Coordinates of C-alpha atoms and ligand atoms in Angstrom, one line a residue:
M1 CA 0.0 0.0 0.0
D2 CA 1.3 3.4 -0.9
G3 CA 0.6 6.5 1.2
K4 CA 1.1 5.0 4.6
V5 CA 1.7 7.1 7.7
A6 CA 4.1 5.9 10.4
L7 CA 4.5 7.5 13.8
E8 CA 7.0 5.7 16.0
E9 CA 10.0 6.7 14.0
H10 CA 13.1 8.1 15.7
F11 CA 16.0 10.5 15.2
S12 CA 18.8 11.6 17.4
T13 CA 21.1 14.6 17.7
Q14 CA 24.8 14.9 18.7
L15 CA 23.8 16.6 22.0
N16 CA 21.4 13.7 22.8
N17 CA 24.1 11.1 21.9
G18 CA 26.4 12.9 24.4
Y19 CA 23.8 12.2 27.2
W20 CA 23.2 8.6 26.2
N21 CA 24.8 6.2 28.6
A22 CA 26.0 3.4 26.4
K23 CA 26.7 1.1 29.4
G24 CA 25.3 -2.3 28.6
E25 CA 24.7 -1.6 24.9
E26 CA 27.4 -4.1 23.9
D27 CA 25.8 -6.7 26.0
R28 CA 22.3 -6.2 24.5
N29 CA 22.9 -5.3 20.9
G30 CA 25.4 -6.5 18.4
K31 CA 28.0 -3.9 17.5
A32 CA 27.1 -3.8 13.8
Y33 CA 23.4 -3.3 14.7
A34 CA 24.2 -0.4 17.1
Q35 CA 26.5 1.3 14.5
D36 CA 23.8 1.0 11.8
V37 CA 21.1 2.4 14.1
E38 CA 23.2 5.4 15.1
R39 CA 24.0 6.2 11.4
R40 CA 20.4 6.2 10.5
L41 CA 19.2 8.1 13.6
L42 CA 21.4 11.0 12.6
D43 CA 20.5 11.2 8.9
P44 CA 17.0 12.2 7.8
D45 CA 17.9 11.6 4.1
L46 CA 18.4 7.9 4.8
C47 CA 15.0 7.8 6.5
V48 CA 13.3 9.4 3.4
A49 CA 15.0 6.8 1.1
E50 CA 13.6 4.0 3.3
M51 CA 10.1 5.6 3.4
D52 CA 10.1 5.7 -0.5
R53 CA 10.9 2.0 -0.7
A54 CA 8.3 1.0 1.9
G55 CA 5.4 3.1 0.5
I56 CA 5.4 5.5 3.5
D57 CA 4.2 8.9 2.7
V58 CA 4.6 10.7 6.1
C59 CA 6.6 9.9 9.3
I60 CA 5.9 11.5 12.6
M61 CA 9.4 11.6 14.1
S62 CA 10.6 11.7 17.8
L63 CA 13.8 11.9 19.8
T64 CA 15.0 8.4 20.5
S65 CA 14.6 6.8 24.0
P66 CA 15.4 7.7 26.7
G67 CA 16.1 11.2 25.4
V68 CA 15.0 14.1 27.6
Q69 CA 13.5 11.8 30.2
S70 CA 16.9 10.6 31.4
V71 CA 18.5 14.0 31.9
I72 CA 19.0 14.6 35.6
D73 CA 19.5 18.4 35.6
A74 CA 16.3 20.2 34.8
G75 CA 18.1 23.1 33.0
Q76 CA 19.9 20.6 30.8
A77 CA 16.7 18.8 30.1
V78 CA 15.1 22.0 28.9
E79 CA 18.1 22.7 26.7
L80 CA 18.0 19.2 25.2
A81 CA 14.3 19.4 24.5
R82 CA 14.7 22.7 22.8
E83 CA 17.7 21.6 20.7
S84 CA 15.9 18.4 19.7
N85 CA 12.7 20.2 18.7
E86 CA 14.7 22.7 16.7
H87 CA 16.5 19.9 14.9
A88 CA 13.1 18.3 14.1
Q89 CA 11.9 21.7 12.9
S90 CA 14.8 22.0 10.5
F91 CA 14.4 18.6 8.8
M92 CA 10.6 19.2 8.6
E93 CA 11.4 22.4 6.7
T94 CA 13.7 20.4 4.4
Y95 CA 11.0 17.8 3.7
P96 CA 7.7 19.6 4.4
D97 CA 5.6 16.9 2.8
R98 CA 7.3 13.9 4.5
F99 CA 7.9 14.7 8.1
R100 CA 5.9 15.8 11.2
A101 CA 7.2 15.4 14.7
F102 CA 6.3 14.8 18.3
A103 CA 7.7 17.4 20.6
A104 CA 10.2 16.5 23.3
A105 CA 9.0 17.8 26.7
P106 CA 11.3 18.5 29.7
L107 CA 8.9 17.3 32.4
Q108 CA 11.6 17.9 35.0
D109 CA 10.4 21.5 34.8
V110 CA 6.6 21.4 34.3
K111 CA 6.3 25.1 33.4
A112 CA 9.1 24.8 30.8
A113 CA 7.5 21.7 29.4
C114 CA 4.2 23.5 29.0
D115 CA 6.0 26.4 27.3
E116 CA 7.8 24.0 24.9
V117 CA 4.6 22.1 24.1
N118 CA 2.9 25.4 23.4
R119 CA 5.8 26.7 21.3
T120 CA 6.0 23.6 19.2
V121 CA 2.6 22.0 18.9
G122 CA 1.0 25.4 18.8
Q123 CA 2.6 26.1 15.4
G124 CA 1.5 23.2 13.2
R125 CA 4.2 20.7 12.2
F126 CA 4.5 19.3 15.7
V127 CA 1.4 17.1 16.2
G128 CA 1.8 15.8 19.7
V129 CA 4.3 15.0 22.5
L130 CA 6.3 11.8 23.0
V131 CA 7.4 10.9 26.5
N132 CA 10.0 8.1 27.0
G133 CA 8.6 6.5 30.1
Y134 CA 9.4 7.7 33.6
T135 CA 11.4 11.0 34.1
N136 CA 14.5 11.5 36.1
S137 CA 14.2 14.1 38.8
G138 CA 17.6 13.2 40.2
A139 CA 20.2 10.5 39.9
D140 CA 19.6 6.7 40.0
E141 CA 16.1 5.8 41.2
D142 CA 15.0 9.4 41.8
V143 CA 12.3 9.4 39.1
F144 CA 8.6 10.0 38.6
Y145 CA 6.0 8.3 36.6
L146 CA 3.4 10.3 34.7
D147 CA 0.7 9.7 37.3
E148 CA 3.0 10.7 40.2
A149 CA 4.3 14.2 39.6
P150 CA 2.0 17.2 39.7
L151 CA 1.7 17.2 35.9
D152 CA -1.9 18.6 35.6
D153 CA -0.7 21.7 33.9
F154 CA 1.1 19.5 31.3
W155 CA -2.0 17.3 30.7
S156 CA -4.2 20.4 30.6
E157 CA -2.0 21.9 27.9
C158 CA -2.0 18.7 25.8
E159 CA -5.7 18.4 26.1
R160 CA -6.2 22.1 25.2
L161 CA -4.1 21.8 22.1
G162 CA -5.5 18.4 21.2
A163 CA -2.0 17.0 21.3
P164 CA -1.9 13.2 21.8
V165 CA 0.9 11.9 24.0
Y166 CA 2.9 8.9 22.8
L167 CA 4.1 6.8 25.8
H168 CA 7.3 5.2 24.5
P169 CA 9.3 2.5 26.4
R170 CA 12.3 3.1 28.5
E171 CA 14.3 0.5 30.4
P172 CA 13.0 -0.5 33.9
L173 CA 14.9 1.0 36.8
P174 CA 17.8 -1.2 38.1
S175 CA 15.7 -2.1 41.2
Q176 CA 13.1 -3.6 39.0
Q177 CA 15.3 -5.8 36.9
R178 CA 15.9 -8.6 39.4
S179 CA 13.7 -10.9 37.4
I180 CA 15.9 -10.7 34.3
R181 CA 19.3 -10.5 36.1
G182 CA 21.8 -12.6 34.3
Y183 CA 20.1 -12.1 31.0
P184 CA 21.1 -8.6 29.7
E185 CA 19.7 -9.3 26.3
L186 CA 16.2 -9.0 27.9
G187 CA 16.9 -5.5 29.3
G188 CA 15.5 -3.6 26.3
S189 CA 13.1 -4.0 23.5
A190 CA 13.2 -7.8 23.4
W191 CA 11.4 -8.1 26.8
A192 CA 11.7 -5.4 29.5
F193 CA 10.2 -2.6 27.5
F194 CA 6.8 -4.2 27.3
Y195 CA 6.3 -4.8 31.0
E196 CA 7.7 -1.4 32.0
T197 CA 5.5 0.5 29.6
S198 CA 2.3 -1.5 30.0
T199 CA 2.6 -1.1 33.8
H200 CA 3.1 2.7 33.2
A201 CA 0.0 2.8 31.1
V202 CA -2.1 0.9 33.7
R203 CA -0.9 3.3 36.4
L204 CA -2.3 6.1 34.2
M205 CA -5.6 4.3 33.8
L206 CA -5.9 3.8 37.6
S207 CA -4.8 7.3 38.5
G208 CA -7.8 9.3 37.7
V209 CA -6.0 11.5 35.1
F210 CA -8.5 10.6 32.4
D211 CA -11.3 11.8 34.7
R212 CA -9.7 15.2 35.1
F213 CA -8.8 15.3 31.4
P214 CA -11.3 13.1 29.5
K215 CA -10.2 14.2 26.1
L216 CA -6.6 13.3 26.6
Q217 CA -5.4 10.7 24.1
V218 CA -2.4 8.4 24.8
V219 CA -0.7 6.3 22.1
L220 CA 1.1 3.0 22.8
G221 CA 3.4 1.2 20.4
H222 CA 4.3 -2.4 19.9
L223 CA 0.6 -3.5 19.5
G224 CA -0.2 -2.0 22.9
E225 CA 2.7 -3.4 24.9
G226 CA 0.8 -6.6 25.7
L227 CA -2.3 -4.8 27.0
P228 CA -4.8 -6.0 24.4
Y229 CA -4.1 -9.5 25.5
M230 CA -3.7 -8.9 29.3
L231 CA -6.1 -6.1 30.1
P232 CA -9.3 -8.4 30.0
R233 CA -7.7 -10.6 32.7
M234 CA -6.6 -7.6 34.8
Q235 CA -10.1 -6.1 34.6
H236 CA -11.7 -9.5 35.5
R237 CA -9.4 -9.9 38.6
L238 CA -10.1 -6.3 39.7
D239 CA -13.8 -6.9 39.4
E240 CA -13.6 -10.2 41.3
Q241 CA -11.1 -9.3 44.0
R242 CA -11.4 -5.5 44.4
E243 CA -15.1 -4.9 43.6
G244 CA -14.3 -3.1 40.4
T245 CA -13.5 0.6 41.1
K246 CA -14.1 0.5 44.8
G247 CA -11.3 2.3 46.5
S248 CA -9.7 3.2 43.2
K249 CA -8.4 6.7 42.4
A250 CA -10.2 6.5 39.1
K251 CA -14.0 6.8 38.6
R252 CA -14.2 4.2 35.8
R253 CA -12.8 0.8 35.0
P254 CA -9.4 0.5 33.2
S255 CA -11.2 -1.1 30.2
Y256 CA -13.2 2.1 29.7
Y257 CA -10.1 4.3 29.5
F258 CA -8.4 1.8 27.2
A259 CA -11.3 2.1 24.8
N260 CA -11.7 5.9 25.1
N261 CA -8.2 7.4 25.8
F262 CA -5.8 5.0 24.1
H263 CA -4.5 4.2 20.6
V264 CA -2.2 1.4 19.6
T265 CA 0.5 1.2 16.8
T266 CA 2.1 -1.7 15.1
S267 CA 5.6 -0.5 15.7
G268 CA 8.2 -3.3 16.0
H269 CA 5.5 -6.0 16.2
F270 CA 4.8 -7.3 12.7
H271 CA 2.8 -10.4 13.6
T272 CA -0.6 -10.9 12.2
K273 CA -2.4 -12.9 15.0
P274 CA -1.5 -10.4 17.8
F275 CA -2.4 -7.6 15.4
L276 CA -5.9 -9.0 14.8
E277 CA -6.3 -9.6 18.6
A278 CA -5.4 -5.9 19.2
I279 CA -8.0 -4.8 16.7
D280 CA -10.5 -7.0 18.4
Q281 CA -9.8 -5.5 21.8
I282 CA -9.4 -1.8 21.0
G283 CA -11.2 -1.4 17.7
A284 CA -9.9 -0.7 14.2
D285 CA -10.4 3.1 14.6
R286 CA -7.7 3.1 17.3
M287 CA -5.1 1.2 15.5
M288 CA -2.3 2.8 13.4
F289 CA 0.6 1.5 11.3
S290 CA 4.1 2.2 12.5
V291 CA 7.6 0.8 12.1
D292 CA 10.0 1.9 14.9
Y293 CA 12.7 3.1 12.6
P294 CA 15.7 2.8 12.7
Y295 CA 15.5 -0.1 15.2
E296 CA 13.3 -1.9 12.7
Q297 CA 13.5 -1.9 8.9
M298 CA 10.8 0.1 7.1
D299 CA 10.9 -2.5 4.3
M300 CA 10.1 -5.3 6.7
G301 CA 7.3 -3.5 8.5
G302 CA 5.8 -2.2 5.2
R303 CA 5.9 -5.5 3.5
W304 CA 4.2 -7.3 6.4
F305 CA 1.4 -4.7 6.5
D306 CA 1.0 -4.6 2.7
D307 CA 0.9 -8.4 2.3
M308 CA -1.5 -9.0 5.1
R309 CA -4.8 -10.4 4.0
L310 CA -6.9 -7.6 5.3
E311 CA -9.8 -5.8 3.6
E312 CA -8.5 -2.8 1.6
A313 CA -10.7 -0.3 3.3
L314 CA -9.4 -1.4 6.7
K315 CA -5.8 -1.3 5.5
L316 CA -6.3 2.2 4.3
Q317 CA -7.8 3.2 7.6
I318 CA -5.1 1.7 9.8
G319 CA -2.3 2.5 7.4
R320 CA -3.2 6.1 6.9
E321 CA -6.6 7.6 7.8
N322 CA -6.6 7.0 11.5
A323 CA -3.3 8.9 11.9
N324 CA -4.4 11.6 9.5
K325 CA -7.5 12.2 11.6
L326 CA -6.0 11.9 15.1
F327 CA -3.0 14.2 14.3
K328 CA -4.9 16.5 11.9
L329 CA -2.3 15.9 9.3
G330 CA -4.4 17.4 6.6
L331 CA -3.5 14.7 4.0
A332 CA -5.7 14.4 1.0
P333 CA -8.0 11.3 1.0
L334 CA -6.4 8.5 -0.9
S335 CA -8.5 6.2 -3.1
R336 CA -8.1 2.5 -2.7
A337 CA -6.7 2.3 -6.2
A338 CA -4.1 5.0 -5.4
A339 CA -3.2 3.2 -2.1
A340 CA -2.7 0.0 -4.1
G341 CA -0.3 1.9 -6.4
F342 CA -2.7 2.2 -9.4
G343 CA -3.3 5.6 -10.8
S344 CA -1.4 7.6 -8.2
Ligands
ZN401 ZN1 10.5 3.2 19.4

């Protein structure tokens, strides 16, 4: 299918690379893989070439994980967010028809984060905010999750601007890695990302944040980080053991928020049965195609999606129209013939 939109696609900057702590990288990733990823993170031209080959029209780009979230000093976090957003602005100007971006937000300083969201999302090409998991407020385990800090001003600004928030994985804190100790290869995207991020999303559902900001929309990658499969069991057990929402900070059941405040992308999880299960749980109007470039190959993700035996209208919806609508991209409607590569 031509004309796809992908939205968990990443870039980096030299300043961000300077912050990135490479400790453990060699354990987890092969050296050739890491070098190839770094090369592609820094060069938007390479991204455009892959988009062309994979039939991807527009990518919504974001600073690679952990990005601003891992910076301990609030002033430096503000500086990195601004530098990253300015870098994104520059490659969006070079390729105005191909790129949009999620703003990086320095949540270490909530007022500065609101200002940065307002400055970026307020002006058009930035279409939301991407947060890489918990945020450092100090060294080591001195962090906060999105439901813990007084972030209502940030949520309020996102809701006011209609800016969806992409909750992207970050590695679990060292104290929460006992269960995988001895297996460093499980520390990142192969395993730990999903339980870290799904837990973070569940915290948000149970926190009451969606009661205060009912229009807030959160996007999860990797087919929902396991939640489409596990949420029905969690809901069942809460209903059985905890009398549903009794004693909860939230007014409604988690399944309500999942159905009304969450969206799911296919990033890095190109497997048809889990994909169909995710559609079944959250609905096709909340599913969006993505790749997770450059950690995944656009060719591979695009080919999986294009070759899937799925009704063409559904493919067009998930491959393009849902993102076009949620992020107000203003893309022209694409006929099924044009999406199939005929007459476009
Ligand atoms: Zn990613």
